Coordinates of C-alpha atoms in Angstrom, one line a residue:
M13 CA 202.4 168.9 -79.8
D14 CA 201.8 171.4 -81.8
S15 CA 203.3 173.9 -79.5
I16 CA 206.4 172.3 -79.1
K17 CA 209.6 174.4 -79.3
R18 CA 212.3 173.4 -81.0
G19 CA 215.2 174.4 -79.1
N20 CA 216.5 177.2 -77.5
F21 CA 216.8 178.9 -81.1
E22 CA 213.6 179.8 -82.0
F23 CA 213.4 182.9 -81.6
V24 CA 216.7 183.9 -83.5
R25 CA 215.0 183.5 -86.7
E26 CA 213.7 186.6 -86.0
I27 CA 216.8 188.6 -86.1
F28 CA 219.3 186.5 -88.3
P29 CA 218.0 183.8 -89.6
E30 CA 220.7 182.7 -92.1
L31 CA 222.5 182.0 -88.2
Y32 CA 219.0 180.0 -87.1
E33 CA 219.6 176.7 -89.4
N34 CA 223.3 176.5 -88.1
L35 CA 222.9 177.4 -83.8
T36 CA 219.3 174.8 -84.5
K37 CA 221.7 171.5 -86.2
A38 CA 225.0 172.5 -83.4
E39 CA 222.0 172.0 -81.1
S40 CA 221.1 169.0 -82.1
Q41 CA 224.1 167.5 -82.4
S42 CA 225.2 168.9 -79.3
R43 CA 225.4 165.2 -77.3
M44 CA 226.7 163.1 -79.7
D45 CA 229.0 164.8 -81.1
Y46 CA 231.3 167.8 -79.0
K47 CA 233.9 169.1 -81.7
E48 CA 231.8 168.8 -84.4
T49 CA 229.0 171.0 -83.0
G50 CA 232.3 173.6 -82.1
R51 CA 233.3 173.1 -85.2
Q52 CA 230.0 174.9 -86.3
L53 CA 229.9 177.0 -83.4
R54 CA 233.4 178.2 -83.9
D55 CA 231.7 178.7 -87.9
V56 CA 228.7 180.9 -86.1
F57 CA 230.7 182.7 -84.8
E58 CA 232.5 184.3 -87.9
A59 CA 229.5 185.0 -89.9
Y60 CA 227.7 186.3 -86.8
C61 CA 230.4 188.6 -86.7
D62 CA 231.0 189.4 -90.0
H63 CA 227.2 190.7 -90.0
L64 CA 227.5 193.0 -87.6
I65 CA 230.7 194.4 -89.2
E66 CA 229.0 195.2 -92.4
E67 CA 226.2 196.2 -90.1
N68 CA 228.5 199.2 -89.7
G69 CA 230.1 199.6 -92.4
M70 CA 233.1 199.0 -90.6
T71 CA 236.8 197.6 -92.4
V72 CA 238.3 194.7 -90.4
L73 CA 242.9 194.3 -91.6
E74 CA 243.1 190.2 -91.0
E75 CA 246.2 189.3 -89.2
G76 CA 247.2 186.1 -87.6
D77 CA 243.9 184.6 -86.7
A78 CA 240.6 186.3 -89.0
L79 CA 237.9 185.8 -85.7
A80 CA 240.1 187.4 -82.8
A81 CA 240.8 190.8 -85.4
K82 CA 237.0 191.0 -86.5
I83 CA 236.1 190.2 -82.6
R84 CA 238.6 192.9 -81.8
E85 CA 237.6 195.5 -83.9
L86 CA 234.0 195.2 -83.4
R87 CA 234.6 195.8 -79.3
S88 CA 236.5 198.5 -79.6
A89 CA 234.5 200.0 -81.6
G90 CA 231.5 199.0 -79.2
K91 CA 229.4 196.9 -80.9
M92 CA 229.4 193.4 -78.8
P93 CA 227.7 193.4 -75.9
S94 CA 229.5 192.9 -72.5
F95 CA 228.8 190.8 -70.0
P96 CA 230.2 189.3 -66.4
R97 CA 233.4 186.7 -67.0
Y98 CA 232.0 183.2 -67.1
G99 CA 234.0 179.7 -65.4
Y100 CA 235.1 176.8 -67.5
L101 CA 237.4 173.7 -67.3
S102 CA 241.0 174.5 -68.5
M103 CA 242.4 171.8 -71.1
E104 CA 244.5 171.6 -67.6
G105 CA 241.8 170.3 -66.1
R106 CA 241.9 173.7 -64.0
R107 CA 238.2 176.2 -63.5
E108 CA 239.6 179.1 -64.8
S109 CA 237.5 182.1 -65.7
G110 CA 237.3 184.5 -69.0
F111 CA 235.2 187.1 -71.3
W112 CA 232.2 185.5 -73.0
D113 CA 233.8 186.3 -76.9
A114 CA 237.3 184.5 -75.7
I115 CA 235.9 181.2 -74.9
W116 CA 233.3 180.9 -77.4
R117 CA 236.2 181.5 -80.2
Q118 CA 238.9 179.6 -77.9
F119 CA 236.5 176.2 -77.4
G120 CA 235.1 177.0 -81.3
N121 CA 239.2 176.5 -82.4
A122 CA 240.0 174.0 -79.7
C123 CA 237.1 171.8 -82.0
S124 CA 238.2 172.9 -85.2
H125 CA 242.4 172.5 -84.6
R126 CA 243.7 175.4 -86.0
R127 CA 246.0 176.4 -84.1
L128 CA 247.8 174.7 -80.6
L129 CA 246.2 175.9 -77.8
N130 CA 247.7 177.3 -74.5
Q131 CA 246.2 175.4 -71.8
K132 CA 244.3 177.7 -70.2
A133 CA 242.0 177.8 -72.8
P134 CA 238.9 175.9 -72.5
A135 CA 239.2 171.5 -73.1
V136 CA 236.8 170.2 -75.3
T137 CA 233.5 168.7 -73.1
Y138 CA 230.6 168.8 -72.9
E139 CA 230.2 171.0 -69.8
N140 CA 232.3 173.6 -71.6
L141 CA 230.1 173.2 -74.8
L142 CA 226.8 173.6 -72.0
T143 CA 228.9 177.1 -71.3
V144 CA 229.0 177.8 -75.0
F145 CA 225.9 177.5 -75.8
K146 CA 225.1 179.6 -72.3
I147 CA 226.9 182.4 -74.1
I148 CA 225.5 182.2 -77.1
F149 CA 222.2 183.0 -75.8
N150 CA 223.4 185.2 -73.9
V151 CA 224.3 187.1 -76.7
F152 CA 221.1 186.6 -78.8
K153 CA 219.1 187.8 -76.5
W154 CA 220.8 191.1 -76.2
E155 CA 220.6 191.1 -79.8
Y156 CA 217.0 190.4 -79.6
T157 CA 216.4 193.3 -76.9
R158 CA 218.4 195.6 -79.3
R159 CA 216.4 194.9 -82.2
R160 CA 212.8 194.5 -81.1
G161 CA 213.0 196.4 -77.5
G162 CA 213.4 194.2 -73.4
K163 CA 209.5 193.7 -73.6
A164 CA 209.9 191.4 -76.1
A165 CA 212.9 189.8 -75.0
G166 CA 212.0 189.4 -71.3
E167 CA 209.1 186.3 -73.0
I168 CA 212.6 184.3 -73.9
G169 CA 213.4 183.3 -71.0
D170 CA 217.0 181.5 -70.0
F171 CA 218.5 179.2 -71.9
Q172 CA 217.6 175.4 -70.3
E173 CA 219.5 171.8 -71.8
D174 CA 216.0 170.0 -71.2
L175 CA 215.2 172.3 -74.7
M176 CA 218.7 171.2 -76.5
P177 CA 216.9 168.5 -79.5
I178 CA 218.0 165.8 -79.3
G179 CA 219.0 163.9 -83.4
R180 CA 216.4 164.6 -84.9
S181 CA 213.9 165.1 -82.4
Y182 CA 212.9 167.8 -80.3
V183 CA 213.0 167.3 -76.6
V184 CA 208.7 167.8 -74.9
S185 CA 209.5 166.8 -71.8
G186 CA 213.0 165.4 -69.8
K187 CA 213.6 164.3 -65.7
A188 CA 215.5 161.9 -64.1
P189 CA 214.7 158.4 -64.6
V190 CA 212.4 156.5 -62.1
D191 CA 215.8 154.4 -62.5
K192 CA 218.6 155.6 -62.2
A193 CA 220.1 154.4 -59.2
M194 CA 220.5 151.3 -60.8
T195 CA 220.9 151.8 -64.0
N196 CA 223.0 154.7 -64.6
C197 CA 220.5 156.7 -66.6
I198 CA 221.3 160.5 -66.0
R199 CA 218.1 161.4 -68.2
E200 CA 215.0 160.6 -69.7
Y201 CA 213.0 162.8 -72.5
E202 CA 209.5 162.3 -73.9
T203 CA 210.4 164.0 -78.0
C204 CA 208.8 164.2 -81.3
L205 CA 210.0 163.1 -84.6
Y206 CA 208.6 166.1 -87.5
N207 CA 209.0 165.1 -91.6
D208 CA 210.0 168.1 -94.5
S209 CA 205.9 168.5 -94.6
G210 CA 205.9 169.7 -90.4
K211 CA 203.8 166.9 -90.1
L212 CA 204.3 165.1 -86.8
Q213 CA 205.9 162.4 -87.1
K214 CA 207.2 159.9 -84.2
Y215 CA 207.7 160.2 -81.0
G216 CA 210.1 158.8 -78.5
I217 CA 211.2 158.2 -75.3
V218 CA 215.5 158.5 -75.2
R219 CA 217.7 157.5 -72.2
V220 CA 220.6 159.2 -72.1
F221 CA 224.0 157.0 -70.2
D222 CA 227.3 158.8 -68.4
K223 CA 229.8 156.5 -70.4
K224 CA 232.0 157.2 -67.2
S225 CA 229.6 155.5 -64.6
M226 CA 228.8 152.3 -67.2
D227 CA 230.4 149.6 -66.0
E228 CA 233.7 148.2 -67.7
K229 CA 232.5 144.9 -69.4
L230 CA 229.4 146.4 -69.8
L231 CA 230.7 149.8 -72.1
A232 CA 232.7 147.5 -74.2
V233 CA 229.3 145.9 -75.6
R234 CA 226.4 147.2 -74.3
D235 CA 225.5 148.2 -78.1
A236 CA 227.9 146.2 -80.1
E237 CA 227.1 143.1 -82.3
A238 CA 225.8 140.7 -79.6
F239 CA 222.7 143.6 -78.6
N240 CA 222.6 144.7 -82.9
E241 CA 222.2 140.8 -83.6
A242 CA 219.4 140.3 -81.1
A243 CA 217.4 143.8 -82.7
G244 CA 218.4 142.8 -85.6
E245 CA 216.7 139.2 -85.8
A246 CA 213.4 140.4 -84.1
G247 CA 212.9 143.6 -85.7
I248 CA 213.2 145.1 -83.2
Q249 CA 209.3 146.3 -83.6
F250 CA 208.5 143.6 -80.8
D251 CA 205.1 145.1 -80.7
G252 CA 204.6 146.9 -84.6
N253 CA 204.3 150.4 -83.0
V254 CA 208.1 151.2 -81.5
Q255 CA 211.6 150.9 -82.7
V256 CA 214.8 150.9 -80.9
E257 CA 217.1 153.4 -82.6
V258 CA 221.3 154.1 -81.1
I259 CA 222.1 157.6 -81.1
S260 CA 225.3 158.3 -79.6
S261 CA 226.7 154.3 -79.3
I262 CA 229.5 153.4 -77.4
Q263 CA 232.6 153.0 -79.4
S264 CA 231.6 156.7 -80.4
S265 CA 234.7 159.3 -79.5
G266 CA 232.9 162.1 -80.3
S267 CA 231.2 162.2 -77.0
D268 CA 231.4 161.1 -73.7
F269 CA 226.9 159.6 -73.7
Y270 CA 225.3 156.4 -74.4
I271 CA 222.4 157.6 -76.1
I272 CA 219.1 155.9 -76.9
I273 CA 216.1 156.4 -78.1
Y274 CA 212.5 154.1 -78.2
N275 CA 210.4 155.4 -81.1
F276 CA 207.5 154.9 -81.1
S277 CA 204.7 155.7 -84.0
R278 CA 201.7 156.4 -82.0
K279 CA 201.8 158.4 -78.6
P280 CA 203.1 156.3 -75.6
V281 CA 201.5 156.8 -72.1
H282 CA 203.8 155.8 -69.3
L283 CA 202.0 152.3 -67.4
N284 CA 200.1 154.4 -63.8
E285 CA 197.6 154.5 -61.7
S286 CA 195.5 156.0 -63.5
V287 CA 196.1 153.8 -67.2
T288 CA 194.9 150.7 -64.7
A289 CA 192.1 152.3 -62.7
E290 CA 190.4 153.6 -66.0
L291 CA 189.7 149.7 -66.8
T292 CA 187.4 147.0 -66.0
M293 CA 188.4 143.6 -64.4
S294 CA 188.9 142.4 -67.8
G295 CA 190.5 145.0 -69.5
R296 CA 193.5 144.6 -66.8
M297 CA 193.9 140.5 -66.8
K298 CA 193.8 141.6 -71.0
L299 CA 196.3 144.7 -70.6
C300 CA 198.9 141.0 -68.1
R301 CA 198.0 138.8 -71.3
D302 CA 199.9 141.3 -74.2
I303 CA 202.8 142.7 -72.1
A304 CA 203.1 138.5 -70.9
A305 CA 203.0 138.1 -74.8
I306 CA 206.3 140.5 -75.5
L307 CA 208.3 139.3 -72.8
G308 CA 207.5 136.3 -74.6
K309 CA 209.0 137.2 -77.8
F310 CA 211.9 138.5 -76.1
H311 CA 212.8 135.8 -74.8
G312 CA 211.3 133.4 -77.5
L313 CA 214.2 134.9 -80.2
D314 CA 216.9 132.4 -81.1
T315 CA 219.2 135.2 -79.0
P316 CA 217.3 135.3 -76.5
I317 CA 216.5 138.5 -74.0
Y318 CA 216.3 138.6 -70.9
H319 CA 215.0 142.0 -69.5
R320 CA 216.3 141.7 -65.8
N321 CA 214.6 145.1 -65.0
L322 CA 211.1 144.8 -65.7
S323 CA 208.3 146.3 -64.2
Y324 CA 205.8 149.5 -64.3
D325 CA 208.5 152.3 -65.4
S326 CA 209.2 149.5 -68.3
I327 CA 206.0 149.8 -69.4
Y328 CA 204.2 152.0 -71.9
V329 CA 201.2 152.1 -73.4
C330 CA 199.1 153.3 -76.5
T331 CA 196.0 153.8 -77.4
G332 CA 195.2 151.8 -81.2
K333 CA 192.2 151.8 -83.6
Q334 CA 190.0 150.6 -81.8
G335 CA 190.5 152.6 -78.7
E336 CA 192.2 149.2 -76.9
L337 CA 195.7 149.3 -74.9
E338 CA 198.9 147.9 -77.0
P339 CA 201.6 147.7 -74.9
S340 CA 205.0 148.1 -75.5
I341 CA 208.0 147.1 -73.4
I342 CA 211.4 149.3 -73.2
K343 CA 214.9 150.2 -71.3
L344 CA 216.7 147.4 -72.1
D345 CA 219.4 149.5 -70.6
C346 CA 220.0 145.8 -67.9
A347 CA 218.4 143.4 -70.9
K348 CA 220.8 140.2 -70.7
I349 CA 221.6 138.9 -74.4
V350 CA 222.4 135.4 -74.3
S351 CA 224.4 134.5 -78.0
E352 CA 226.4 131.4 -78.9
E353 CA 228.8 134.2 -80.7
Y354 CA 229.0 136.5 -78.5
G355 CA 228.2 135.4 -74.8
T356 CA 226.0 137.2 -72.3
V357 CA 226.4 141.1 -72.9
I358 CA 225.7 142.6 -69.6
Q359 CA 227.8 140.9 -66.5
T360 CA 226.3 140.2 -62.7
L361 CA 224.0 143.2 -62.0
E362 CA 226.9 144.5 -58.6
N363 CA 225.0 145.9 -55.5
R364 CA 221.8 146.2 -57.1
E365 CA 219.9 145.6 -53.9
K366 CA 221.9 148.8 -52.9
M367 CA 221.3 150.6 -56.2
M368 CA 218.4 150.1 -56.2
Q369 CA 216.9 152.1 -53.7
Q370 CA 213.3 152.8 -54.1
R371 CA 210.6 150.1 -52.8
K372 CA 208.1 150.2 -55.6
L373 CA 211.7 149.2 -58.0
L374 CA 212.7 146.6 -55.4
K375 CA 209.8 144.1 -54.7
Y376 CA 209.9 143.2 -58.6
V377 CA 213.5 141.7 -58.4
A378 CA 213.4 138.1 -57.8
P379 CA 214.5 137.0 -54.2
E380 CA 217.7 134.4 -55.8
V381 CA 218.7 137.8 -57.2
R382 CA 218.9 139.5 -54.1
R383 CA 220.2 136.8 -52.6
M384 CA 222.7 137.0 -55.4
T385 CA 224.0 141.0 -54.2
N386 CA 224.3 139.4 -50.4
G387 CA 226.7 137.4 -51.8
Q388 CA 226.1 135.0 -52.2
N389 CA 227.8 132.6 -55.0
I390 CA 224.1 131.4 -57.2
S391 CA 223.5 130.8 -60.7
I392 CA 221.1 133.2 -61.5
D393 CA 217.8 131.9 -64.3
W394 CA 217.4 135.3 -65.9
E395 CA 213.9 133.6 -67.4
K396 CA 212.8 132.9 -64.8
A397 CA 213.8 135.7 -62.7
D398 CA 212.2 137.8 -65.0
I399 CA 208.8 136.0 -64.8
Y400 CA 208.8 136.6 -61.4
S401 CA 209.0 140.8 -61.8
L402 CA 206.3 139.7 -64.5
G403 CA 204.1 138.5 -61.1
I404 CA 204.3 141.4 -59.4
L405 CA 203.6 143.4 -62.5
F406 CA 200.6 141.1 -63.1
G407 CA 199.7 142.2 -59.0
D408 CA 200.1 145.6 -59.5
I409 CA 197.9 145.6 -62.6
L410 CA 195.2 144.1 -61.4
R411 CA 194.7 146.1 -57.6
A412 CA 195.2 149.5 -60.6
S413 CA 198.3 150.2 -57.7
F414 CA 201.4 150.4 -57.7
A415 CA 202.5 151.0 -54.0
A416 CA 205.5 149.8 -52.5
D417 CA 203.9 146.2 -51.0
P418 CA 203.3 143.6 -53.5
A419 CA 199.6 142.6 -54.0
S420 CA 197.5 140.9 -51.3
M421 CA 195.6 138.4 -53.8
A422 CA 193.7 137.5 -51.0
K423 CA 192.6 141.5 -51.8
L424 CA 192.0 141.0 -55.4
Q425 CA 190.0 137.9 -55.2
K426 CA 187.0 140.1 -53.5
Q427 CA 188.1 142.6 -56.1
G428 CA 186.6 139.8 -59.2
A429 CA 190.2 139.2 -60.0
D430 CA 190.2 135.4 -61.4
V431 CA 190.6 132.7 -59.7
R432 CA 193.0 131.1 -61.7
L433 CA 194.5 133.7 -62.6
L434 CA 195.7 134.5 -58.7
Q435 CA 196.5 130.8 -58.8
L436 CA 199.2 131.4 -61.6
T437 CA 200.2 134.7 -61.0
E438 CA 201.0 133.5 -57.1
Q439 CA 202.7 130.6 -59.1
M440 CA 205.3 133.1 -61.6
I441 CA 206.4 134.9 -57.9
N442 CA 207.5 131.6 -56.0
G443 CA 210.5 132.0 -54.3
N444 CA 211.5 128.7 -56.2
P445 CA 212.8 129.9 -59.7
A446 CA 212.1 126.3 -60.7
M447 CA 208.9 126.7 -59.8
R448 CA 208.1 129.2 -62.0
P449 CA 206.4 128.6 -65.3
S450 CA 207.8 130.1 -68.3
A451 CA 206.5 132.7 -70.6
D452 CA 205.0 130.6 -73.1
A453 CA 203.1 128.6 -70.5
V454 CA 202.3 132.3 -68.9
L455 CA 200.7 133.3 -72.4
K456 CA 198.8 129.8 -73.1
K457 CA 197.3 130.0 -69.3
L458 CA 196.4 133.7 -70.0
E459 CA 194.5 132.6 -73.1
E460 CA 192.4 129.5 -71.7
I461 CA 191.9 132.5 -68.8
L462 CA 190.7 134.3 -71.6

C-alpha cells in the first residue's frame, strides 16, 4: 500500500509544487462536481500562465478575458507546448475539435459562468472534463520533459482515469464489476484512505453508477430517506468492520454519477476459491454461520433490508486479530428496504434473468424470481429469496468452488460436510419459498451444529 500512486499528478509536485495541491483537489472531486472541478482547473491554468510570464520576464496587457490574453502572449513568444487538436462535445451537442489551450480555458469559463459562451464551446460533461485532464497531464508532462529531460518524463506514462482519486480516497485498482449486467454498476474500485499524518486509515470498495442507466423509480429514492433511515438504524456497521458512505448522491446536480463507498477498518479480500480452499471444513461451516448472522441482522432491522443480489460477489472477508476470517456483506445496490413511511425502495427488477448473463451469478437467483422475470404475475417474498441465495452460497463455500453449477449435496457429504448442515442447505434452496427457513432459523440451526 505504501507504493500506491496518489493520483495522476504526483510528478507535478517536483516542478510546480504550488499547483500540485489544487490539481489533486480538482482530480479527487472530478466525479462528484464537474463545475467546481472545472473552476479549479481554470484557476490552475491562470496560475500556470502567471508562472510562465514571471519566469520569462514578460508583461501582458489584460484586455477582456485576462487568461485569454496571457495565453495569446505566451503562445506568440513560443513559451507554450504545441499538440494536435483535441476532440470534444460542444454545447450544441456536436463533435468538434480545438486547440488544447482553448478547450481548457473555455471549459473552465463554462464551469465558472464567466461569460456567455458560443454553442461550439465545450459542454460541462464528464467526457469533456476527462479531456481537459488529459490536456493538463500532457502539458505538465511537456514541462517535466523541458525541466528534467526526456528520460525522466518517459517514466511518467499516460493519464489514467482509474488513477483519479475518489473523494478523500486513493485508487488501488479498478475493474468492470462482475454484476454489471444486473446492477448497472459501471466501475468498481479498491481504494485506501490516509489520515493527516500519512498513515493508512481505511480501505474501501467504491461502486460507481451512471444515473442515466438507472431505473427512474429507483433514481428517485435510491439513497433517499428510506435507505438513510435503515442505514442509520443499523449504524451501517453490521459486523463492526464496514461503514457505508454515499460520496455522490442521487439528488446531486453536479455529477452524472451515483457513487457509494464501503469503508473497511481492515483490508478486505473478495471471497474466492483461494480463500475457502485454505479453510478446513469446520472453518467453512463457521464462515457460513457468520454470513448468515449478518444477513439475519439485515432482515431483523425494524426497517428490514433484503439484499436481493446475494452471491459470492457480495462477500468480502477480513482477517481478525486472532487470525480468523470475518465476512462482510456489501453491494446493497439491489437491496429492498421495507419502511412503513417510505414503502418499497426498489421496484421489481425487470428482465432480471436477461440482465444476469453470467451463470455464476444466475444460479443464486431464486426460482420464483426467475418466473417473475419471465412474465408471471407473482408476489415475491424477498426474505425467502435471500435465503435461497444464501443456501446456494453455503454449497459453494463448503466445496470451495464458485463454479457455474450449484454444489452437489452428495459430493459435499463425501467430502466431510456435516449431514445436518446439508439438510439445512437443501431446505434453504427448496423450490417452494414457504418451505425455506428464516434467517434466524438458519442461524439457530448453525449454532446447534457448530
